[in-house]
mmCIF file of C-alpha atoms and ligand atoms in Angstrom:
data_model
loop_
_atom_site.group_PDB
_atom_site.id
_atom_site.type_symbol
_atom_site.label_atom_id
_atom_site.label_comp_id
_atom_site.label_asym_id
_atom_site.label_seq_id
_atom_site.Cartn_x
_atom_site.Cartn_y
_atom_site.Cartn_z
ATOM 1 C CA MET A 1 5.127 -4.448 37.468
ATOM 2 C CA LYS A 2 5.727 -3.201 33.947
ATOM 3 C CA ILE A 3 3.261 -4.161 31.208
ATOM 4 C CA ARG A 4 4.701 -4.114 27.689
ATOM 5 C CA ARG A 5 4.380 -5.740 24.297
ATOM 6 C CA LEU A 6 6.507 -8.823 23.789
ATOM 7 C CA THR A 7 8.907 -9.255 20.895
ATOM 8 C CA ILE A 8 10.477 -12.377 19.460
ATOM 9 C CA ALA A 9 13.437 -11.722 21.780
ATOM 10 C CA ASP A 10 11.066 -12.702 24.638
ATOM 11 C CA HIS A 11 10.177 -16.074 23.078
ATOM 12 C CA ARG A 12 12.421 -18.134 25.349
ATOM 13 C CA GLU A 13 11.121 -16.429 28.508
ATOM 14 C CA LEU A 14 7.542 -16.862 27.295
ATOM 15 C CA ILE A 15 8.034 -20.616 26.905
ATOM 16 C CA LYS A 16 9.637 -20.790 30.345
ATOM 17 C CA LEU A 17 6.694 -18.876 31.842
ATOM 18 C CA TRP A 18 4.202 -21.272 30.227
ATOM 19 C CA GLU A 19 6.194 -24.189 31.627
ATOM 20 C CA ARG A 20 6.109 -22.681 35.123
ATOM 21 C CA ALA A 21 2.381 -22.051 34.715
ATOM 22 C CA LYS A 22 1.924 -25.659 33.470
ATOM 23 C CA LEU A 23 0.269 -24.674 30.216
ATOM 24 C CA PRO A 24 0.594 -27.246 27.433
ATOM 25 C CA ILE A 25 3.173 -26.187 24.827
ATOM 26 C CA LYS A 26 3.240 -27.120 21.148
ATOM 27 C CA ALA A 27 7.012 -26.735 20.795
ATOM 28 C CA ARG A 28 7.064 -27.979 17.207
ATOM 29 C CA GLY A 29 3.796 -26.295 16.275
ATOM 30 C CA ARG A 30 2.201 -22.955 17.039
ATOM 31 C CA ASP A 31 4.517 -22.212 19.992
ATOM 32 C CA SER A 32 7.745 -22.640 18.037
ATOM 33 C CA ARG A 33 9.962 -19.598 17.567
ATOM 34 C CA THR A 34 9.238 -19.598 13.832
ATOM 35 C CA HIS A 35 5.490 -19.673 14.279
ATOM 36 C CA ILE A 36 5.411 -17.061 17.014
ATOM 37 C CA ALA A 37 7.734 -14.807 14.983
ATOM 38 C CA ARG A 38 5.217 -14.999 12.138
ATOM 39 C CA GLU A 39 2.294 -14.230 14.459
ATOM 40 C CA LEU A 40 4.208 -11.291 15.915
ATOM 41 C CA ARG A 41 4.915 -9.894 12.467
ATOM 42 C CA CYS A 42 1.149 -9.957 11.733
ATOM 43 C CA ASN A 43 0.060 -8.791 15.197
ATOM 44 C CA PRO A 44 2.843 -6.979 17.048
ATOM 45 C CA ASP A 45 0.332 -5.463 19.517
ATOM 46 C CA PHE A 46 -1.136 -8.718 20.733
ATOM 47 C CA PHE A 47 1.579 -10.453 22.759
ATOM 48 C CA ILE A 48 1.672 -8.703 26.114
ATOM 49 C CA GLY A 49 3.861 -9.386 29.129
ATOM 50 C CA ALA A 50 4.051 -8.297 32.761
ATOM 51 C CA PHE A 51 7.623 -7.883 33.939
ATOM 52 C CA ASP A 52 9.171 -7.700 37.379
ATOM 53 C CA GLY A 53 12.523 -6.257 36.348
ATOM 54 C CA ALA A 54 13.830 -8.667 33.722
ATOM 55 C CA LEU A 55 11.581 -11.534 34.835
ATOM 56 C CA LEU A 56 8.506 -12.289 32.764
ATOM 57 C CA ALA A 57 5.919 -12.811 35.511
ATOM 58 C CA GLY A 58 2.828 -13.042 33.321
ATOM 59 C CA ALA A 59 1.650 -12.931 29.722
ATOM 60 C CA ILE A 60 -1.436 -12.953 27.518
ATOM 61 C CA ILE A 61 -2.008 -13.266 23.772
ATOM 62 C CA ALA A 62 -4.859 -11.471 22.052
ATOM 63 C CA SER A 63 -6.187 -12.347 18.618
ATOM 64 C CA HIS A 64 -9.111 -11.444 16.407
ATOM 65 C CA ASP A 65 -10.762 -12.340 13.143
ATOM 66 C CA GLY A 66 -12.113 -8.868 12.430
ATOM 67 C CA ARG A 67 -15.461 -9.602 14.101
ATOM 68 C CA LYS A 68 -14.593 -10.900 17.543
ATOM 69 C CA GLY A 69 -11.508 -10.865 19.726
ATOM 70 C CA TRP A 70 -10.033 -13.588 21.883
ATOM 71 C CA LEU A 71 -7.788 -13.536 24.899
ATOM 72 C CA ASN A 72 -5.596 -16.603 24.930
ATOM 73 C CA ARG A 73 -3.020 -18.330 27.108
ATOM 74 C CA ILE A 74 -3.145 -16.057 30.094
ATOM 75 C CA ALA A 75 -0.450 -17.231 32.464
ATOM 76 C CA VAL A 76 1.013 -15.876 35.677
ATOM 77 C CA ASP A 77 4.117 -17.280 37.364
ATOM 78 C CA PRO A 78 3.014 -19.277 40.462
ATOM 79 C CA ASP A 79 5.192 -17.038 42.679
ATOM 80 C CA TYR A 80 3.340 -13.937 41.457
ATOM 81 C CA ARG A 81 -0.273 -15.086 41.668
ATOM 82 C CA GLY A 82 -2.967 -13.368 43.685
ATOM 83 C CA ARG A 83 -1.512 -9.903 43.102
ATOM 84 C CA GLY A 84 -3.854 -8.764 40.321
ATOM 85 C CA ILE A 85 -1.427 -9.438 37.450
ATOM 86 C CA ALA A 86 -3.983 -11.471 35.464
ATOM 87 C CA LYS A 87 -6.483 -8.638 35.832
ATOM 88 C CA LEU A 88 -3.889 -6.161 34.503
ATOM 89 C CA LEU A 89 -3.081 -8.444 31.567
ATOM 90 C CA THR A 90 -6.754 -9.029 30.736
ATOM 91 C CA THR A 91 -7.375 -5.281 30.708
ATOM 92 C CA ALA A 92 -4.272 -4.738 28.551
ATOM 93 C CA GLY A 93 -5.411 -7.429 26.099
ATOM 94 C CA GLU A 94 -8.893 -5.926 25.832
ATOM 95 C CA ARG A 95 -7.374 -2.471 25.301
ATOM 96 C CA ALA A 96 -5.131 -3.765 22.498
ATOM 97 C CA LEU A 97 -8.157 -5.337 20.791
ATOM 98 C CA ARG A 98 -10.253 -2.167 21.175
ATOM 99 C CA ARG A 99 -7.509 -0.251 19.407
ATOM 100 C CA HIS A 100 -8.113 -2.615 16.477
ATOM 101 C CA GLY A 101 -11.858 -1.902 16.491
ATOM 102 C CA ILE A 102 -12.891 -5.017 18.391
ATOM 103 C CA ARG A 103 -15.758 -4.740 20.878
ATOM 104 C CA ILE A 104 -16.580 -8.370 21.670
ATOM 105 C CA PHE A 105 -14.086 -10.403 23.669
ATOM 106 C CA GLY A 106 -14.137 -14.154 24.068
ATOM 107 C CA LEU A 107 -12.342 -16.653 26.277
ATOM 108 C CA LEU A 108 -12.072 -20.424 26.075
ATOM 109 C CA ILE A 109 -11.531 -21.931 29.505
ATOM 110 C CA HIS A 110 -11.525 -25.539 30.635
ATOM 111 C CA VAL A 111 -14.507 -26.179 32.901
ATOM 112 C CA ARG A 112 -12.219 -27.425 35.686
ATOM 113 C CA ASN A 113 -9.952 -24.352 35.597
ATOM 114 C CA ARG A 114 -11.555 -22.638 38.555
ATOM 115 C CA ALA A 115 -9.029 -19.801 38.927
ATOM 116 C CA SER A 116 -9.396 -18.795 35.271
ATOM 117 C CA LEU A 117 -13.188 -19.041 35.390
ATOM 118 C CA SER A 118 -13.234 -16.912 38.491
ATOM 119 C CA LEU A 119 -10.892 -14.373 36.848
ATOM 120 C CA ALA A 120 -13.181 -14.212 33.794
ATOM 121 C CA ARG A 121 -16.299 -13.648 35.879
ATOM 122 C CA ARG A 122 -14.457 -11.032 37.931
ATOM 123 C CA MET A 123 -13.585 -9.236 34.662
ATOM 124 C CA GLY A 124 -17.237 -9.167 33.579
ATOM 125 C CA TYR A 125 -17.313 -12.146 31.196
ATOM 126 C CA VAL A 126 -20.578 -14.083 30.878
ATOM 127 C CA GLU A 127 -20.616 -17.880 30.611
ATOM 128 C CA HIS A 128 -22.499 -19.735 27.876
ATOM 129 C CA ASP A 129 -23.391 -23.305 28.804
ATOM 130 C CA ASP A 130 -25.240 -23.944 25.538
ATOM 131 C CA ILE A 131 -22.185 -23.756 23.246
ATOM 132 C CA ALA A 132 -19.921 -26.688 22.354
ATOM 133 C CA TYR A 133 -16.273 -26.092 21.421
ATOM 134 C CA LEU A 134 -15.191 -28.101 18.380
ATOM 135 C CA THR A 135 -11.861 -28.140 16.568
ATOM 136 C CA LYS A 136 -10.303 -29.872 13.584
ATOM 137 C CA ARG A 137 -6.519 -30.110 13.339
ATOM 138 C CA ASP A 138 -4.118 -30.841 10.518
ATOM 139 C CA GLY A 139 -1.824 -32.676 12.945
ATOM 140 C CA GLU A 140 -1.271 -33.447 16.636
ATOM 141 C CA HIS A 141 1.766 -31.108 16.979
ATOM 142 C CA ILE A 142 -0.024 -28.030 15.668
HETATM 143 C C1 COA B 201 -5.596 -17.965 36.206
HETATM 144 C C2 COA B 201 -4.350 -17.125 36.505
HETATM 145 C C3 COA B 201 -3.859 -16.488 35.221
HETATM 146 C C4 COA B 201 -4.715 -16.043 37.534
HETATM 147 O O1 COA B 201 -3.587 -15.189 37.716
HETATM 148 P P1 COA B 201 -3.446 -14.187 38.978
HETATM 149 O O2 COA B 201 -2.490 -13.120 38.608
HETATM 150 O O3 COA B 201 -3.156 -14.969 40.195
HETATM 151 O O4 COA B 201 -4.913 -13.567 39.086
HETATM 152 P P2 COA B 201 -5.295 -12.184 39.796
HETATM 153 O O5 COA B 201 -4.457 -12.004 41.015
HETATM 154 O O6 COA B 201 -5.279 -11.093 38.782
HETATM 155 O O7 COA B 201 -6.775 -12.479 40.245
HETATM 156 C C5 COA B 201 -7.883 -12.002 39.493
HETATM 157 C C6 COA B 201 -9.132 -12.746 39.892
HETATM 158 O O8 COA B 201 -9.030 -14.108 39.514
HETATM 159 C C7 COA B 201 -9.667 -14.931 40.481
HETATM 160 N N1 COA B 201 -8.672 -15.889 40.965
HETATM 161 C C8 COA B 201 -7.333 -15.845 40.763
HETATM 162 N N2 COA B 201 -6.763 -16.947 41.314
HETATM 163 C C9 COA B 201 -7.765 -17.660 41.855
HETATM 164 C C10 COA B 201 -7.804 -18.908 42.532
HETATM 165 N N3 COA B 201 -6.688 -19.626 42.786
HETATM 166 N N4 COA B 201 -9.000 -19.370 42.927
HETATM 167 C C11 COA B 201 -10.129 -18.687 42.701
HETATM 168 N N5 COA B 201 -10.147 -17.492 42.044
HETATM 169 C C12 COA B 201 -8.980 -17.004 41.635
HETATM 170 C C13 COA B 201 -10.214 -14.036 41.540
HETATM 171 O O9 COA B 201 -11.555 -13.765 41.211
HETATM 172 C C14 COA B 201 -9.396 -12.777 41.382
HETATM 173 O O10 COA B 201 -10.101 -11.619 41.678
HETATM 174 P P3 COA B 201 -9.996 -10.954 43.142
HETATM 175 O O11 COA B 201 -8.547 -10.897 43.500
HETATM 176 O O12 COA B 201 -10.563 -9.597 42.950
HETATM 177 O O13 COA B 201 -10.764 -11.840 44.017
HETATM 178 C C15 COA B 201 -3.219 -18.002 37.114
HETATM 179 O O14 COA B 201 -3.760 -18.765 38.168
HETATM 180 C C16 COA B 201 -2.543 -18.951 36.135
HETATM 181 O O15 COA B 201 -1.563 -18.572 35.483
HETATM 182 N N6 COA B 201 -3.026 -20.193 36.017
HETATM 183 C C17 COA B 201 -2.382 -21.209 35.176
HETATM 184 C C18 COA B 201 -2.497 -20.919 33.707
HETATM 185 C C19 COA B 201 -3.892 -21.069 33.183
HETATM 186 O O16 COA B 201 -4.619 -21.996 33.542
HETATM 187 N N7 COA B 201 -4.274 -20.162 32.275
HETATM 188 C C20 COA B 201 -5.571 -20.140 31.673
HETATM 189 C C21 COA B 201 -5.563 -20.740 30.345
HETATM 190 S S1 COA B 201 -7.195 -20.571 29.637
#
């Protein structure tokens, strides 16, 4: 399994991976080619993929606001699960953030996503049950 940074040339494969992993996709919003190209220009280190040959078997997106880092959208192809790929990607995402001076890493995980919660605990993340997650959006496609 080769871990490498993704480029905009991987956009199509990334969308296909998310579809296989059943992650919701904002095709006209933040997951569009245009939007991801812009994100990649700002943060070329933060889109990371795990490849089996030419096949994108897993991916993760890191982000940070200068104070705290986030690991987002971790996804592993169903045929490749249970082989430690998510652990590799989590470590790679944390490493990329550390290189940008980030020392606190956060994850947002749905309470019913047992595999992801278990992965997070396995990677040393601590749960906070006293924090509510709130968002405000400029549109439903964003
Ligand atoms: C969550 C996900 C990324 C795990 O990928 P994976 O490559 O199979 O995970 P790994 O093999 O690296 O497993 C790492 C740890 O996760 C946990 N884990 C993984 N799959 C699990 C499952 N089905 N049930 C319970 N725990 C699980 C285990 O603790 C495991 O550690 P261990 O092998 O030492 O016991 C994968 O199931 C996935 O893509 N899910 C759909 C997408 C998704 O929901 N993403 C999260 C968005 S927030």
